[in-house]
XYZ file of C-alpha atoms in Angstrom:
273
model
C 30.755 -118.236 120.268
C 33.832 -117.352 118.259
C 36.151 -114.386 118.788
C 33.723 -111.798 117.370
C 35.977 -108.793 117.895
C 38.457 -110.083 115.317
C 35.855 -111.110 112.732
C 36.346 -109.479 109.333
C 33.409 -108.016 107.416
C 32.889 -111.085 105.211
C 32.650 -113.307 108.291
C 30.185 -110.967 109.955
C 28.065 -110.787 106.833
C 28.074 -114.566 106.488
C 26.836 -114.834 110.076
C 24.150 -112.188 109.492
C 22.824 -114.163 106.512
C 22.936 -117.344 108.563
C 20.844 -115.724 111.286
C 18.374 -114.495 108.663
C 17.941 -117.989 107.224
C 16.981 -119.407 110.615
C 15.076 -116.447 112.084
C 13.651 -114.553 109.116
C 14.699 -111.205 110.645
C 17.585 -109.711 112.624
C 17.940 -106.637 114.806
C 20.966 -104.304 114.699
C 21.274 -103.968 118.465
C 21.218 -107.743 118.984
C 23.820 -108.354 116.261
C 26.034 -105.584 117.644
C 26.008 -107.218 121.063
C 26.507 -110.736 119.697
C 29.396 -109.805 117.407
C 31.043 -107.314 119.743
C 31.072 -104.469 117.209
C 29.344 -101.100 116.964
C 25.841 -100.637 115.621
C 27.330 -98.512 112.829
C 29.483 -101.461 111.717
C 26.417 -103.714 111.571
C 24.514 -101.063 109.596
C 27.340 -100.958 107.040
C 27.316 -104.755 106.754
C 23.550 -104.778 106.274
C 23.774 -101.973 103.689
C 26.358 -103.932 101.680
C 24.232 -107.093 101.799
C 21.145 -105.115 100.788
C 23.022 -103.635 97.800
C 23.739 -107.212 96.702
C 20.065 -108.121 97.028
C 20.760 -110.648 99.792
C 18.460 -109.078 102.398
C 16.015 -106.219 102.850
C 16.751 -103.336 105.220
C 14.020 -102.300 107.663
C 13.988 -99.843 110.557
C 16.220 -101.292 113.276
C 17.428 -104.322 111.349
C 16.868 -106.477 108.286
C 14.560 -109.182 106.977
C 15.072 -111.971 104.497
C 14.183 -111.232 100.876
C 11.836 -114.233 100.906
C 9.279 -112.475 103.159
C 6.852 -112.303 100.239
C 5.851 -115.879 101.069
C 6.821 -116.203 104.719
C 7.300 -114.121 107.833
C 9.656 -114.067 110.828
C 8.710 -115.776 114.047
C 6.713 -113.731 116.575
C 9.654 -113.830 119.000
C 11.902 -112.181 116.406
C 9.418 -109.574 115.184
C 8.553 -108.549 118.725
C 12.109 -107.237 119.166
C 12.018 -105.026 116.067
C 10.836 -101.397 115.815
C 9.802 -101.335 119.478
C 9.668 -97.534 119.738
C 7.489 -97.239 116.647
C 5.055 -99.860 117.931
C 4.784 -98.116 121.298
C 3.910 -94.803 119.651
C 1.283 -96.433 117.424
C -0.192 -98.401 120.333
C -0.574 -95.305 122.504
C -2.576 -93.597 119.757
C -4.716 -96.693 119.192
C -5.761 -96.893 122.849
C -7.690 -93.632 122.331
C -10.092 -95.531 120.066
C -11.327 -97.809 122.866
C -13.933 -96.900 125.481
C -14.666 -98.770 128.740
C -17.138 -101.600 128.157
C -16.352 -101.930 124.427
C -16.339 -105.273 122.640
C -13.280 -105.305 120.380
C -11.254 -107.709 118.267
C -7.453 -107.774 118.142
C -5.667 -109.587 115.324
C -2.297 -111.287 115.269
C 1.178 -109.816 114.982
C 3.497 -107.904 117.252
C 2.113 -104.384 116.700
C -1.347 -105.580 117.728
C 0.255 -107.276 120.745
C 1.969 -104.057 121.847
C -1.387 -102.294 121.447
C -2.970 -104.902 123.742
C -0.240 -104.286 126.326
C -0.871 -100.535 126.386
C -4.641 -101.010 126.367
C -4.623 -103.359 129.352
C -2.513 -100.850 131.300
C -5.045 -98.068 130.634
C -8.383 -97.088 132.141
C -10.041 -97.685 128.773
C -9.751 -101.441 129.318
C -12.306 -101.388 132.139
C -15.065 -103.902 131.423
C -14.028 -104.600 127.838
C -14.370 -107.898 125.980
C -11.587 -108.930 123.584
C -12.018 -111.375 120.725
C -8.617 -112.438 119.450
C -6.897 -114.982 117.245
C -3.539 -114.080 118.817
C -2.204 -116.556 121.364
C 0.154 -113.949 122.940
C -2.722 -111.471 123.354
C -4.916 -114.148 124.972
C -2.087 -115.079 127.349
C -1.599 -111.398 128.187
C -5.236 -111.027 129.227
C -5.201 -114.311 131.136
C -2.182 -113.159 133.148
C -4.036 -110.092 134.461
C -4.618 -110.058 138.199
C -7.858 -108.181 137.571
C -10.527 -110.229 135.788
C -12.349 -107.117 134.592
C -11.437 -108.012 130.993
C -12.991 -110.981 129.213
C -11.143 -112.716 126.365
C -12.595 -114.952 123.654
C -10.105 -117.002 121.617
C -11.016 -118.165 118.137
C -9.191 -121.489 117.943
C -7.737 -122.658 114.639
C -4.382 -123.467 113.041
C -1.280 -121.783 114.528
C 0.918 -119.662 112.223
C 4.563 -118.594 112.614
C 3.273 -115.336 114.106
C 1.393 -117.282 116.826
C -1.965 -116.442 115.259
C -4.923 -118.834 115.003
C -6.332 -119.001 111.479
C -8.324 -121.189 109.107
C -11.940 -122.432 108.858
C -12.339 -123.048 112.622
C -11.231 -119.511 113.457
C -13.368 -118.017 110.710
C -16.487 -119.895 111.879
C -16.101 -118.682 115.466
C -15.529 -115.100 114.313
C -18.581 -115.140 112.021
C -20.882 -115.932 114.960
C -19.934 -112.793 116.892
C -20.062 -108.990 116.647
C -17.590 -106.314 117.816
C -17.422 -102.524 117.958
C -13.888 -102.208 116.568
C -11.252 -104.543 115.146
C -7.549 -103.685 115.426
C -5.362 -105.415 112.841
C -1.690 -105.419 111.961
C -0.408 -105.890 108.429
C 2.675 -107.338 106.779
C 2.762 -104.742 104.021
C 0.943 -101.712 102.621
C 0.596 -101.486 98.857
C -0.582 -98.287 97.153
C -3.199 -98.338 95.703
C -4.050 -102.021 96.408
C -4.343 -102.079 100.197
C -3.111 -104.247 103.065
C -1.488 -107.651 102.642
C -0.314 -110.758 104.513
C 2.064 -113.557 103.455
C -0.336 -116.215 104.791
C -3.594 -116.547 102.821
C -5.360 -118.233 105.749
C -4.397 -115.363 108.046
C -5.648 -112.888 105.452
C -8.992 -114.735 105.337
C -9.330 -114.649 109.133
C -8.549 -110.922 109.163
C -11.296 -110.422 106.566
C -13.708 -112.417 108.736
C -12.964 -110.128 111.703
C -13.511 -107.036 109.554
C -16.897 -108.418 108.490
C -18.187 -108.509 112.088
C -16.785 -105.092 113.124
C -18.479 -101.706 113.014
C -15.054 -100.093 112.579
C -11.696 -101.335 111.251
C -8.376 -99.864 112.395
C -5.030 -100.959 110.927
C -1.901 -100.549 113.072
C 1.349 -100.504 111.120
C 4.730 -98.777 111.209
C 6.120 -96.834 108.251
C 8.490 -99.615 107.128
C 5.523 -101.675 105.852
C 5.090 -99.285 102.909
C 8.407 -100.559 101.526
C 7.454 -104.254 101.808
C 5.362 -106.510 99.604
C 3.368 -109.642 100.325
C 1.076 -112.265 98.831
C -2.525 -112.026 100.053
C -4.721 -108.926 100.147
C -7.042 -108.794 103.165
C -8.319 -105.210 102.955
C -8.653 -102.431 100.412
C -8.127 -98.865 101.579
C -11.847 -98.090 101.294
C -12.621 -100.979 103.681
C -10.520 -99.452 106.484
C -11.735 -96.618 108.700
C -8.426 -95.599 110.282
C -4.745 -96.306 109.667
C -2.430 -95.530 112.575
C 1.255 -95.386 111.709
C 4.278 -93.405 112.908
C 5.539 -90.041 111.699
C 8.486 -91.719 109.986
C 6.262 -92.302 106.961
C 7.589 -90.315 104.008
C 5.496 -87.382 102.818
C 4.670 -88.897 99.428
C 3.347 -92.168 100.895
C 1.477 -90.236 103.584
C -0.230 -88.006 101.002
C -1.235 -90.948 98.782
C -2.510 -92.950 101.750
C -4.505 -90.003 103.087
C -6.270 -89.749 99.732
C -7.219 -93.437 99.848
C -8.246 -94.036 103.460
C -10.882 -92.356 105.624
C -8.440 -91.366 108.378
C -4.639 -91.465 108.627
C -3.027 -90.895 112.037
C 0.717 -90.283 112.362
C 1.924 -91.136 115.862
C 4.962 -89.273 117.165
C 7.747 -91.440 118.534
C 9.055 -90.077 121.833
C 12.706 -89.078 122.211
C 13.235 -91.916 124.690
C 12.004 -94.484 122.198
C 14.042 -92.964 119.392
C 17.207 -93.229 121.464
C 16.461 -96.896 122.257
C 16.441 -97.679 118.550
């Protein structure tokens, strides 16, 4: 690694763009540590690059402007907006009862939900259908075998999700009480979207077998766009997001969906961001 302390802004910005090209997303705290500068300096660099249209700012970092057609790797996304995901996950656990049969989709917010769920009493005797490899591995690693996991199979995406005709066929043969899904973007008044059309189709298949659909997404997804619609607002029972959602988007969403829940991010999580 070069002498990061002496790097001028243009060098830092060039490196930030380089990291975005290879990873799809970057986090302020990681860049600050790597480059040996303050988080405020990285925020200024990201703001300048965003003004030039070279990246898109999100809470805690930045993503490439090409995310309409692609998405960052699971390993990258899992390090972004951690506090927001924790707050959303804690609210979502309330929607599970011991013995339930549920489905959990792909993505990092759904994964954090699975972590909190498996640490709670609500996970007692539940069965989880999932197309997320990380979620399946999480259940398999449990010392207690009180939780059963069913994995769909299929084609692996960049987000470590299993999608495609094989996944859809397995899903269609089953039935669940509730499905918990993440989303790449929220579009008013269209609905919820993914960059991968196969992943969108698998999400739709899981909604078809569920008595209730819950979408887990942080407030930054209202400022994103994506390619494939997998759910309209009237097809979703509950949207759980964080209280960072602006009042206008919250009001419009509340008018479109059956239930909107705004999770409060704890002071500890806010400080970690």
